[in-house]
Amino acid sequence: MECAGKRQGTRCTGPATRRCARCGAVAYCSVSHQIVHWPDHKEECGRLEQHMKHMDILNEFPFSFTQEATVQVCEKLETRCSVLKKKGVHQMGMWLYECCCGNSVISFDCSRLNNSWDLSNTFCPCTEPLSMISKHLTSWKEYYEWRSIPLHSPVSLLLHRPLTIYYATQVAGLGRWTSGISHKLHIHYLGPEKELLQLSVFSELHALFPNVHVHIELVGPAIPQQRDGEMIELCNYAHCLDRDCKCKSSSETVSWDVHTSKPSTVTLQLRSGFYHDRYKDIAQDSSPHLIVAPNAGIAAYSSWLPTIELIKDMNIPAVFSDYCKEACHLGASCITGVTGCSLNIPIQLNPFRQPMVVEDSVLLLPCYSNCFLYGMSKWSL
């Protein structure tokens, strides 16, 4: 991990091996950097100490690969690359960008949709579920059981994106969408990056929101200008590797409930730029029921401030996620400071966080993509 005092004016003298004696969540290269960083660290130190006491909860997943993808990656006994290699998906298709190997070749310019899991149909959700959802899903174990996927399948490493959207509708009080009472769900999804290379995983929203037209506006500066306005219709689930699987049939499309005769559809539209700059254009075509901002880093980027003010004025439910609880705390404080509103969706652990730890975090605390959620179901003072 890097020295927490790295940007304090002087160069680091070596590796960050000197941990804070109180919280144990940050480390320094030297005593001098620790002293210089103390005014910044003092406020967060107590909170990080409490987070460290509950560290084991963050690493709790039902998968057979949990230990190697969490504790062993943290302890440098494994890497994200090695975990993916063991699962046979390293540097493959949508999986390429889940380790450092993809960083050097990342390009969001390509409009070709990668539509394969690069896994056998036993290990991925490439066709319709055997049954519709009978209750709200609240854990990876429940999801895997419902989709008849064995717990040694790595698909959760990609499916945390659509499952986080699904769970966000629940915490925002929009759970009625899953009952089919309404047949439209429009979501504005802010700040996509790797998602642009894994768009096919959102086809799982067919199963999660049966008989509903799900439309997602993906808005952010990482979207290339030449892809601005691009519309993508996900008619099928992402494919498996098996040649004889029915997901390969050209006529195989997502079905719908014969009692309602309402097809399930998932459409995505890409919008380049910041949300507060693009909202007027987007609102002409799509007024959202919910705003989702994954791994938002609200306190880290000043560009969020006008967006937060806009969302408050819109009075639309908004759910934010981040890599750790401390980042959520800072983001929530920022939102309250800008809007004067207190959160009514408190900071909470996301049961559908990605089950593989982030490498080289600035904290010794385990960090996960979409780890914690927080937000507003109604904006009021």
mmCIF file of C-alpha atoms in Angstrom:
data_model
loop_
_atom_site.group_PDB
_atom_site.id
_atom_site.type_symbol
_atom_site.label_atom_id
_atom_site.label_comp_id
_atom_site.label_asym_id
_atom_site.label_seq_id
_atom_site.Cartn_x
_atom_site.Cartn_y
_atom_site.Cartn_z
ATOM 1 C CA MET A 1 0.000 0.000 0.000
ATOM 2 C CA GLU A 2 1.060 3.599 -0.442
ATOM 3 C CA CYS A 3 2.102 5.998 2.291
ATOM 4 C CA ALA A 4 -0.895 7.939 3.650
ATOM 5 C CA GLY A 5 1.331 11.025 3.838
ATOM 6 C CA LYS A 6 2.528 10.671 0.268
ATOM 7 C CA ARG A 7 1.213 14.034 -0.898
ATOM 8 C CA GLN A 8 2.388 16.094 2.054
ATOM 9 C CA GLY A 9 5.180 17.938 0.239
ATOM 10 C CA THR A 10 8.238 15.703 0.680
ATOM 11 C CA ARG A 11 9.111 12.492 -1.144
ATOM 12 C CA CYS A 12 8.611 9.125 0.522
ATOM 13 C CA THR A 13 11.765 7.572 1.970
ATOM 14 C CA GLY A 14 10.722 3.956 1.446
ATOM 15 C CA PRO A 15 7.790 1.529 1.654
ATOM 16 C CA ALA A 16 4.826 2.297 3.918
ATOM 17 C CA THR A 17 5.522 -0.117 6.783
ATOM 18 C CA ARG A 18 4.800 2.120 9.789
ATOM 19 C CA ARG A 19 1.116 1.664 10.712
ATOM 20 C CA CYS A 20 -0.932 4.088 12.789
ATOM 21 C CA ALA A 21 -0.859 2.604 16.292
ATOM 22 C CA ARG A 22 -4.447 3.587 17.031
ATOM 23 C CA CYS A 23 -6.510 2.673 13.964
ATOM 24 C CA GLY A 24 -4.069 0.394 12.134
ATOM 25 C CA ALA A 25 -5.815 1.320 8.869
ATOM 26 C CA VAL A 26 -3.145 3.589 7.371
ATOM 27 C CA ALA A 27 0.626 3.301 7.109
ATOM 28 C CA TYR A 28 3.564 5.623 6.529
ATOM 29 C CA CYS A 29 7.037 5.500 5.083
ATOM 30 C CA SER A 30 8.505 7.497 7.984
ATOM 31 C CA VAL A 31 7.788 9.195 11.297
ATOM 32 C CA SER A 32 8.011 12.603 9.628
ATOM 33 C CA HIS A 33 5.257 11.777 7.133
ATOM 34 C CA GLN A 34 3.090 10.403 9.943
ATOM 35 C CA ILE A 35 3.517 13.622 11.952
ATOM 36 C CA VAL A 36 2.800 15.852 8.956
ATOM 37 C CA HIS A 37 -0.303 13.817 8.060
ATOM 38 C CA TRP A 38 -1.743 13.780 11.586
ATOM 39 C CA PRO A 39 -3.873 16.973 11.239
ATOM 40 C CA ASP A 40 -5.650 15.337 8.281
ATOM 41 C CA HIS A 41 -5.804 11.875 9.834
ATOM 42 C CA LYS A 42 -6.885 12.924 13.328
ATOM 43 C CA GLU A 43 -10.593 13.248 12.523
ATOM 44 C CA GLU A 44 -10.857 9.961 10.622
ATOM 45 C CA CYS A 45 -8.644 7.901 12.931
ATOM 46 C CA GLY A 46 -11.383 7.004 15.420
ATOM 47 C CA ARG A 47 -13.819 6.041 12.686
ATOM 48 C CA LEU A 48 -11.216 3.893 10.940
ATOM 49 C CA GLU A 49 -10.458 2.189 14.243
ATOM 50 C CA GLN A 50 -14.108 1.149 14.479
ATOM 51 C CA HIS A 51 -14.146 0.029 10.849
ATOM 52 C CA MET A 52 -11.113 -2.185 11.474
ATOM 53 C CA LYS A 53 -12.932 -3.934 14.333
ATOM 54 C CA HIS A 54 -15.583 -5.087 11.854
ATOM 55 C CA MET A 55 -13.152 -5.949 9.084
ATOM 56 C CA ASP A 56 -14.047 -9.654 9.034
ATOM 57 C CA ILE A 57 -17.649 -8.851 8.072
ATOM 58 C CA LEU A 58 -16.437 -7.234 4.855
ATOM 59 C CA ASN A 59 -14.727 -10.488 3.845
ATOM 60 C CA GLU A 60 -17.805 -12.670 4.379
ATOM 61 C CA PHE A 61 -18.967 -14.267 1.136
ATOM 62 C CA PRO A 62 -20.431 -17.730 0.426
ATOM 63 C CA PHE A 63 -18.069 -18.608 -2.422
ATOM 64 C CA SER A 64 -15.482 -21.374 -2.563
ATOM 65 C CA PHE A 65 -12.903 -18.790 -3.711
ATOM 66 C CA THR A 66 -13.658 -16.295 -0.902
ATOM 67 C CA GLN A 67 -10.448 -16.787 1.087
ATOM 68 C CA GLU A 68 -8.126 -16.348 -1.884
ATOM 69 C CA ALA A 69 -10.074 -13.384 -3.339
ATOM 70 C CA THR A 70 -10.222 -11.512 -0.017
ATOM 71 C CA VAL A 71 -7.758 -12.243 2.780
ATOM 72 C CA GLN A 72 -5.053 -13.746 0.571
ATOM 73 C CA VAL A 73 -5.141 -10.837 -1.901
ATOM 74 C CA CYS A 74 -4.896 -8.423 1.050
ATOM 75 C CA GLU A 75 -1.905 -10.343 2.400
ATOM 76 C CA LYS A 76 -0.224 -10.447 -1.049
ATOM 77 C CA LEU A 77 -0.438 -14.250 -1.148
ATOM 78 C CA GLU A 78 -2.691 -13.961 -4.181
ATOM 79 C CA THR A 79 -3.436 -11.249 -6.729
ATOM 80 C CA ARG A 80 -6.548 -10.433 -8.694
ATOM 81 C CA CYS A 81 -4.700 -11.855 -11.719
ATOM 82 C CA SER A 82 -4.006 -15.159 -9.987
ATOM 83 C CA VAL A 83 -7.612 -15.500 -8.799
ATOM 84 C CA LEU A 84 -8.894 -14.948 -12.336
ATOM 85 C CA LYS A 85 -6.310 -17.388 -13.750
ATOM 86 C CA LYS A 86 -7.562 -20.107 -11.404
ATOM 87 C CA LYS A 87 -11.073 -19.478 -12.708
ATOM 88 C CA GLY A 88 -9.901 -19.671 -16.332
ATOM 89 C CA VAL A 89 -11.031 -16.145 -17.242
ATOM 90 C CA HIS A 90 -7.834 -14.112 -16.898
ATOM 91 C CA GLN A 91 -7.474 -11.629 -19.778
ATOM 92 C CA MET A 92 -10.645 -12.988 -21.363
ATOM 93 C CA GLY A 93 -13.313 -10.680 -22.830
ATOM 94 C CA MET A 94 -15.247 -8.821 -20.157
ATOM 95 C CA TRP A 95 -12.872 -10.155 -17.487
ATOM 96 C CA LEU A 96 -9.817 -8.399 -18.915
ATOM 97 C CA TYR A 97 -10.501 -5.219 -16.990
ATOM 98 C CA GLU A 98 -10.843 -6.847 -13.563
ATOM 99 C CA CYS A 99 -7.078 -6.893 -12.949
ATOM 100 C CA CYS A 100 -4.102 -4.658 -13.644
ATOM 101 C CA CYS A 101 -3.425 -6.445 -16.954
ATOM 102 C CA GLY A 102 -6.299 -4.587 -18.565
ATOM 103 C CA ASN A 103 -5.155 -1.125 -17.511
ATOM 104 C CA SER A 104 -2.615 -0.768 -20.321
ATOM 105 C CA VAL A 105 -5.107 -1.712 -23.040
ATOM 106 C CA ILE A 106 -8.266 -0.060 -21.722
ATOM 107 C CA SER A 107 -10.143 1.878 -24.380
ATOM 108 C CA PHE A 108 -13.736 2.996 -24.129
ATOM 109 C CA ASP A 109 -13.880 3.834 -27.842
ATOM 110 C CA CYS A 110 -14.919 0.375 -29.007
ATOM 111 C CA SER A 111 -18.651 0.082 -29.648
ATOM 112 C CA ARG A 112 -18.523 -3.689 -30.249
ATOM 113 C CA LEU A 113 -20.536 -5.422 -27.543
ATOM 114 C CA ASN A 114 -18.689 -8.244 -25.808
ATOM 115 C CA ASN A 115 -21.513 -10.720 -25.329
ATOM 116 C CA SER A 116 -19.800 -13.755 -23.787
ATOM 117 C CA TRP A 117 -19.133 -14.928 -20.252
ATOM 118 C CA ASP A 118 -16.260 -17.149 -21.475
ATOM 119 C CA LEU A 119 -17.663 -19.820 -19.144
ATOM 120 C CA SER A 120 -19.691 -23.015 -19.531
ATOM 121 C CA ASN A 121 -23.464 -22.603 -19.145
ATOM 122 C CA THR A 122 -23.221 -24.422 -15.813
ATOM 123 C CA PHE A 123 -21.372 -21.453 -14.380
ATOM 124 C CA CYS A 124 -23.214 -18.429 -15.817
ATOM 125 C CA PRO A 125 -26.754 -17.037 -16.240
ATOM 126 C CA CYS A 126 -26.975 -17.249 -20.044
ATOM 127 C CA THR A 127 -30.677 -18.147 -20.286
ATOM 128 C CA GLU A 128 -33.981 -17.414 -18.578
ATOM 129 C CA PRO A 129 -34.214 -18.321 -14.866
ATOM 130 C CA LEU A 130 -36.134 -21.484 -14.058
ATOM 131 C CA SER A 131 -38.576 -19.430 -11.988
ATOM 132 C CA MET A 132 -39.420 -15.796 -11.391
ATOM 133 C CA ILE A 133 -38.213 -14.065 -8.242
ATOM 134 C CA SER A 134 -40.607 -14.950 -5.413
ATOM 135 C CA LYS A 135 -39.017 -12.661 -2.812
ATOM 136 C CA HIS A 136 -36.489 -9.849 -2.599
ATOM 137 C CA LEU A 137 -32.956 -11.176 -2.963
ATOM 138 C CA THR A 138 -30.726 -10.089 -0.080
ATOM 139 C CA SER A 139 -27.503 -12.076 -0.547
ATOM 140 C CA TRP A 140 -25.225 -13.641 -3.143
ATOM 141 C CA LYS A 141 -26.196 -17.074 -1.822
ATOM 142 C CA GLU A 142 -29.875 -16.434 -2.524
ATOM 143 C CA TYR A 143 -29.087 -15.140 -6.001
ATOM 144 C CA TYR A 144 -26.876 -18.114 -6.906
ATOM 145 C CA GLU A 145 -29.510 -20.551 -5.645
ATOM 146 C CA TRP A 146 -32.253 -18.828 -7.630
ATOM 147 C CA ARG A 147 -30.138 -18.869 -10.818
ATOM 148 C CA SER A 148 -28.909 -22.447 -10.153
ATOM 149 C CA ILE A 149 -25.259 -21.401 -10.312
ATOM 150 C CA PRO A 150 -22.643 -23.259 -8.221
ATOM 151 C CA LEU A 151 -20.807 -21.220 -5.594
ATOM 152 C CA HIS A 152 -17.434 -21.769 -7.271
ATOM 153 C CA SER A 153 -18.575 -19.738 -10.312
ATOM 154 C CA PRO A 154 -16.888 -16.307 -10.502
ATOM 155 C CA VAL A 155 -19.774 -14.476 -12.246
ATOM 156 C CA SER A 156 -20.436 -12.379 -9.125
ATOM 157 C CA LEU A 157 -17.185 -10.547 -9.922
ATOM 158 C CA LEU A 158 -19.044 -8.937 -12.845
ATOM 159 C CA LEU A 159 -22.668 -9.231 -11.735
ATOM 160 C CA HIS A 160 -22.151 -6.924 -8.765
ATOM 161 C CA ARG A 161 -23.042 -4.079 -11.171
ATOM 162 C CA PRO A 162 -26.627 -5.103 -12.094
ATOM 163 C CA LEU A 163 -27.204 -6.634 -8.649
ATOM 164 C CA THR A 164 -26.223 -3.327 -7.022
ATOM 165 C CA ILE A 165 -28.809 -1.585 -9.208
ATOM 166 C CA TYR A 166 -31.375 -4.179 -8.129
ATOM 167 C CA TYR A 167 -30.534 -3.688 -4.446
ATOM 168 C CA ALA A 168 -30.514 0.114 -4.819
ATOM 169 C CA THR A 169 -34.172 -0.002 -5.890
ATOM 170 C CA GLN A 170 -34.931 -1.793 -2.630
ATOM 171 C CA VAL A 171 -33.096 0.572 -0.294
ATOM 172 C CA ALA A 172 -34.598 3.562 -2.136
ATOM 173 C CA GLY A 173 -38.100 2.228 -1.526
ATOM 174 C CA LEU A 174 -38.757 1.244 -5.136
ATOM 175 C CA GLY A 175 -39.133 -2.477 -4.456
ATOM 176 C CA ARG A 176 -42.572 -2.415 -6.057
ATOM 177 C CA TRP A 177 -40.859 -2.432 -9.452
ATOM 178 C CA THR A 178 -40.063 -6.117 -8.985
ATOM 179 C CA SER A 179 -43.724 -6.972 -8.482
ATOM 180 C CA GLY A 180 -44.660 -5.864 -12.000
ATOM 181 C CA ILE A 181 -47.115 -3.200 -10.745
ATOM 182 C CA SER A 182 -45.375 -0.729 -13.020
ATOM 183 C CA HIS A 183 -43.874 -1.708 -16.335
ATOM 184 C CA LYS A 184 -41.223 0.991 -16.662
ATOM 185 C CA LEU A 185 -38.089 1.669 -14.683
ATOM 186 C CA HIS A 186 -35.785 4.489 -15.803
ATOM 187 C CA ILE A 187 -32.422 4.798 -14.078
ATOM 188 C CA HIS A 188 -29.700 7.394 -14.516
ATOM 189 C CA TYR A 189 -26.355 5.712 -13.850
ATOM 190 C CA LEU A 190 -23.581 8.207 -13.179
ATOM 191 C CA GLY A 191 -19.835 7.875 -13.772
ATOM 192 C CA PRO A 192 -19.510 4.563 -15.673
ATOM 193 C CA GLU A 193 -16.004 3.468 -16.623
ATOM 194 C CA LYS A 194 -15.269 -0.276 -16.753
ATOM 195 C CA GLU A 195 -19.001 -0.803 -17.246
ATOM 196 C CA LEU A 196 -18.555 0.440 -20.816
ATOM 197 C CA LEU A 197 -16.549 -2.706 -21.544
ATOM 198 C CA GLN A 198 -18.951 -5.022 -19.707
ATOM 199 C CA LEU A 199 -22.342 -3.766 -20.876
ATOM 200 C CA SER A 200 -23.663 -7.279 -21.514
ATOM 201 C CA VAL A 201 -23.746 -8.010 -17.781
ATOM 202 C CA PHE A 202 -26.692 -5.598 -17.553
ATOM 203 C CA SER A 203 -28.760 -8.129 -19.521
ATOM 204 C CA GLU A 204 -29.285 -9.861 -16.163
ATOM 205 C CA LEU A 205 -31.746 -7.043 -15.401
ATOM 206 C CA HIS A 206 -34.200 -9.007 -17.592
ATOM 207 C CA ALA A 207 -34.339 -11.654 -14.895
ATOM 208 C CA LEU A 208 -34.186 -9.250 -11.949
ATOM 209 C CA PHE A 209 -37.025 -7.048 -13.261
ATOM 210 C CA PRO A 210 -39.363 -9.399 -15.161
ATOM 211 C CA ASN A 211 -42.067 -7.818 -17.350
ATOM 212 C CA VAL A 212 -40.485 -4.393 -16.905
ATOM 213 C CA HIS A 213 -38.948 -2.086 -19.483
ATOM 214 C CA VAL A 214 -35.661 -1.084 -17.868
ATOM 215 C CA HIS A 215 -33.961 1.891 -19.458
ATOM 216 C CA ILE A 216 -30.588 3.079 -18.162
ATOM 217 C CA GLU A 217 -28.881 6.330 -19.111
ATOM 218 C CA LEU A 218 -25.148 5.907 -18.502
ATOM 219 C CA VAL A 219 -23.708 9.388 -18.056
ATOM 220 C CA GLY A 220 -20.101 10.363 -17.440
ATOM 221 C CA PRO A 221 -16.923 12.004 -18.739
ATOM 222 C CA ALA A 222 -15.278 8.611 -19.427
ATOM 223 C CA ILE A 223 -17.725 7.996 -22.278
ATOM 224 C CA PRO A 224 -15.967 8.991 -25.543
ATOM 225 C CA GLN A 225 -17.567 11.839 -27.444
ATOM 226 C CA GLN A 226 -17.974 9.624 -30.511
ATOM 227 C CA ARG A 227 -20.172 7.267 -28.476
ATOM 228 C CA ASP A 228 -22.404 10.033 -27.151
ATOM 229 C CA GLY A 229 -26.053 9.158 -27.763
ATOM 230 C CA GLU A 230 -25.307 5.512 -28.620
ATOM 231 C CA MET A 231 -28.310 3.287 -27.877
ATOM 232 C CA ILE A 232 -27.866 -0.393 -27.010
ATOM 233 C CA GLU A 233 -30.714 -2.870 -26.734
ATOM 234 C CA LEU A 234 -29.857 -6.014 -24.779
ATOM 235 C CA CYS A 235 -32.239 -8.545 -26.317
ATOM 236 C CA ASN A 236 -30.446 -11.633 -25.019
ATOM 237 C CA TYR A 237 -28.516 -12.748 -21.976
ATOM 238 C CA ALA A 238 -24.740 -12.813 -22.306
ATOM 239 C CA HIS A 239 -23.692 -16.104 -23.935
ATOM 240 C CA CYS A 240 -21.852 -19.095 -22.519
ATOM 241 C CA LEU A 241 -19.136 -21.124 -24.291
ATOM 242 C CA ASP A 242 -21.244 -24.236 -24.972
ATOM 243 C CA ARG A 243 -22.056 -24.565 -28.678
ATOM 244 C CA ASP A 244 -25.272 -26.507 -28.121
ATOM 245 C CA CYS A 245 -26.709 -24.158 -25.480
ATOM 246 C CA LYS A 246 -30.004 -22.517 -26.435
ATOM 247 C CA CYS A 247 -28.471 -19.087 -25.706
ATOM 248 C CA LYS A 248 -26.769 -19.474 -29.123
ATOM 249 C CA SER A 249 -30.055 -19.727 -31.006
ATOM 250 C CA SER A 250 -30.585 -16.701 -33.226
ATOM 251 C CA SER A 251 -34.262 -16.807 -32.305
ATOM 252 C CA GLU A 252 -33.612 -17.053 -28.580
ATOM 253 C CA THR A 253 -34.740 -13.782 -27.031
ATOM 254 C CA VAL A 254 -35.871 -12.897 -23.555
ATOM 255 C CA SER A 255 -39.402 -14.122 -22.929
ATOM 256 C CA TRP A 256 -42.189 -12.613 -20.886
ATOM 257 C CA ASP A 257 -45.021 -13.614 -18.594
ATOM 258 C CA VAL A 258 -47.935 -14.934 -20.671
ATOM 259 C CA HIS A 259 -50.410 -13.580 -18.104
ATOM 260 C CA THR A 260 -49.286 -9.981 -18.590
ATOM 261 C CA SER A 261 -48.089 -10.124 -22.208
ATOM 262 C CA LYS A 262 -45.547 -7.474 -21.287
ATOM 263 C CA PRO A 263 -42.060 -8.143 -22.661
ATOM 264 C CA SER A 264 -39.035 -7.569 -20.488
ATOM 265 C CA THR A 265 -36.663 -5.163 -22.215
ATOM 266 C CA VAL A 266 -33.343 -3.625 -21.246
ATOM 267 C CA THR A 267 -31.990 -0.622 -23.115
ATOM 268 C CA LEU A 268 -28.890 1.425 -22.422
ATOM 269 C CA GLN A 269 -28.005 4.870 -23.716
ATOM 270 C CA LEU A 270 -24.589 6.477 -23.423
ATOM 271 C CA ARG A 271 -24.168 10.192 -22.653
ATOM 272 C CA SER A 272 -20.755 11.846 -22.596
ATOM 273 C CA GLY A 273 -20.083 14.555 -20.010
ATOM 274 C CA PHE A 274 -20.998 15.500 -16.464
ATOM 275 C CA TYR A 275 -24.571 14.892 -15.360
ATOM 276 C CA HIS A 276 -25.258 18.523 -14.456
ATOM 277 C CA ASP A 277 -24.168 19.570 -17.957
ATOM 278 C CA ARG A 278 -26.162 16.895 -19.789
ATOM 279 C CA TYR A 279 -29.340 16.627 -17.735
ATOM 280 C CA LYS A 280 -31.471 18.979 -19.854
ATOM 281 C CA ASP A 281 -30.705 16.938 -22.966
ATOM 282 C CA ILE A 282 -31.355 13.653 -21.186
ATOM 283 C CA ALA A 283 -34.575 14.815 -19.484
ATOM 284 C CA GLN A 284 -36.201 15.359 -22.881
ATOM 285 C CA ASP A 285 -36.050 11.605 -23.452
ATOM 286 C CA SER A 286 -35.845 10.098 -19.972
ATOM 287 C CA SER A 287 -37.051 11.307 -16.593
ATOM 288 C CA PRO A 288 -35.533 8.987 -13.964
ATOM 289 C CA HIS A 289 -37.229 7.049 -11.198
ATOM 290 C CA LEU A 290 -33.831 6.538 -9.548
ATOM 291 C CA ILE A 291 -30.264 7.817 -9.793
ATOM 292 C CA VAL A 292 -27.421 5.369 -9.081
ATOM 293 C CA ALA A 293 -23.803 6.508 -8.715
ATOM 294 C CA PRO A 294 -21.446 3.521 -8.264
ATOM 295 C CA ASN A 295 -18.099 3.995 -6.497
ATOM 296 C CA ALA A 296 -18.875 7.692 -6.549
ATOM 297 C CA GLY A 297 -16.009 9.230 -4.541
ATOM 298 C CA ILE A 298 -18.146 12.313 -3.922
ATOM 299 C CA ALA A 299 -15.756 13.944 -1.454
ATOM 300 C CA ALA A 300 -12.800 13.408 -3.781
ATOM 301 C CA TYR A 301 -14.132 15.245 -6.852
ATOM 302 C CA SER A 302 -15.396 18.843 -6.840
ATOM 303 C CA SER A 303 -17.308 18.108 -10.069
ATOM 304 C CA TRP A 304 -19.909 16.351 -7.914
ATOM 305 C CA LEU A 305 -21.046 19.579 -6.228
ATOM 306 C CA PRO A 306 -23.267 20.965 -9.044
ATOM 307 C CA THR A 307 -24.554 17.454 -9.718
ATOM 308 C CA ILE A 308 -25.611 17.022 -6.080
ATOM 309 C CA GLU A 309 -27.392 20.381 -6.154
ATOM 310 C CA LEU A 310 -29.201 19.349 -9.346
ATOM 311 C CA ILE A 311 -30.305 15.975 -7.905
ATOM 312 C CA LYS A 312 -31.697 17.736 -4.827
ATOM 313 C CA ASP A 313 -33.677 20.165 -7.011
ATOM 314 C CA MET A 314 -34.999 17.228 -9.055
ATOM 315 C CA ASN A 315 -36.129 15.541 -5.801
ATOM 316 C CA ILE A 316 -35.343 12.115 -7.261
ATOM 317 C CA PRO A 317 -34.200 9.176 -5.092
ATOM 318 C CA ALA A 318 -30.440 8.724 -5.361
ATOM 319 C CA VAL A 319 -28.203 5.902 -4.162
ATOM 320 C CA PHE A 320 -24.418 6.238 -4.048
ATOM 321 C CA SER A 321 -21.843 3.539 -3.416
ATOM 322 C CA ASP A 322 -18.172 3.556 -2.544
ATOM 323 C CA TYR A 323 -15.227 1.282 -1.851
ATOM 324 C CA CYS A 324 -15.218 1.681 1.940
ATOM 325 C CA LYS A 325 -17.330 3.065 4.765
ATOM 326 C CA GLU A 326 -15.015 6.026 5.350
ATOM 327 C CA ALA A 327 -15.446 7.209 1.754
ATOM 328 C CA CYS A 328 -19.217 6.993 2.249
ATOM 329 C CA HIS A 329 -18.971 8.994 5.481
ATOM 330 C CA LEU A 330 -17.027 11.741 3.708
ATOM 331 C CA GLY A 331 -19.450 11.685 0.776
ATOM 332 C CA ALA A 332 -22.475 11.877 3.057
ATOM 333 C CA SER A 333 -20.949 14.833 4.925
ATOM 334 C CA CYS A 334 -20.344 16.549 1.591
ATOM 335 C CA ILE A 335 -23.958 15.993 0.479
ATOM 336 C CA THR A 336 -25.307 17.345 3.775
ATOM 337 C CA GLY A 337 -23.012 20.353 3.555
ATOM 338 C CA VAL A 338 -24.113 21.195 0.013
ATOM 339 C CA THR A 339 -27.847 20.519 0.363
ATOM 340 C CA GLY A 340 -28.593 20.933 4.061
ATOM 341 C CA CYS A 341 -30.340 17.537 3.912
ATOM 342 C CA SER A 342 -29.607 14.627 6.227
ATOM 343 C CA LEU A 343 -29.383 11.166 4.705
ATOM 344 C CA ASN A 344 -32.506 9.027 4.972
ATOM 345 C CA ILE A 345 -30.775 6.032 3.381
ATOM 346 C CA PRO A 346 -28.053 5.421 5.971
ATOM 347 C CA ILE A 347 -24.629 4.023 5.149
ATOM 348 C CA GLN A 348 -24.991 0.255 4.906
ATOM 349 C CA LEU A 349 -23.042 -2.738 3.678
ATOM 350 C CA ASN A 350 -24.036 -3.811 0.172
ATOM 351 C CA PRO A 351 -24.693 -7.586 0.160
ATOM 352 C CA PHE A 352 -23.964 -7.538 -3.580
ATOM 353 C CA ARG A 353 -20.547 -5.872 -3.375
ATOM 354 C CA GLN A 354 -17.878 -7.353 -5.632
ATOM 355 C CA PRO A 355 -16.399 -10.354 -3.778
ATOM 356 C CA MET A 356 -12.766 -9.621 -4.643
ATOM 357 C CA VAL A 357 -10.749 -7.045 -2.733
ATOM 358 C CA VAL A 358 -9.258 -3.967 -4.390
ATOM 359 C CA GLU A 359 -5.467 -4.201 -4.665
ATOM 360 C CA ASP A 360 -3.053 -1.520 -3.410
ATOM 361 C CA SER A 361 -5.645 0.469 -1.496
ATOM 362 C CA VAL A 362 -4.506 3.504 0.493
ATOM 363 C CA LEU A 363 -6.120 1.789 3.506
ATOM 364 C CA LEU A 364 -5.198 -1.477 5.213
ATOM 365 C CA LEU A 365 -8.947 -1.911 5.578
ATOM 366 C CA PRO A 366 -10.340 -4.211 2.835
ATOM 367 C CA CYS A 367 -11.988 -2.207 0.050
ATOM 368 C CA TYR A 368 -14.466 -3.618 -2.439
ATOM 369 C CA SER A 369 -16.182 -2.231 -5.517
ATOM 370 C CA ASN A 370 -19.715 -1.107 -4.579
ATOM 371 C CA CYS A 371 -18.947 -2.041 -0.978
ATOM 372 C CA PHE A 372 -21.258 0.345 0.914
ATOM 373 C CA LEU A 373 -24.427 2.180 -0.105
ATOM 374 C CA TYR A 374 -26.040 5.399 1.108
ATOM 375 C CA GLY A 375 -28.297 8.109 -0.246
ATOM 376 C CA MET A 376 -31.637 9.854 -0.249
ATOM 377 C CA SER A 377 -35.058 8.360 -0.951
ATOM 378 C CA LYS A 378 -36.601 11.829 -0.544
ATOM 379 C CA TRP A 379 -34.809 15.151 -0.449
ATOM 380 C CA SER A 380 -36.046 17.303 2.425
ATOM 381 C CA LEU A 381 -34.443 19.536 5.023
#
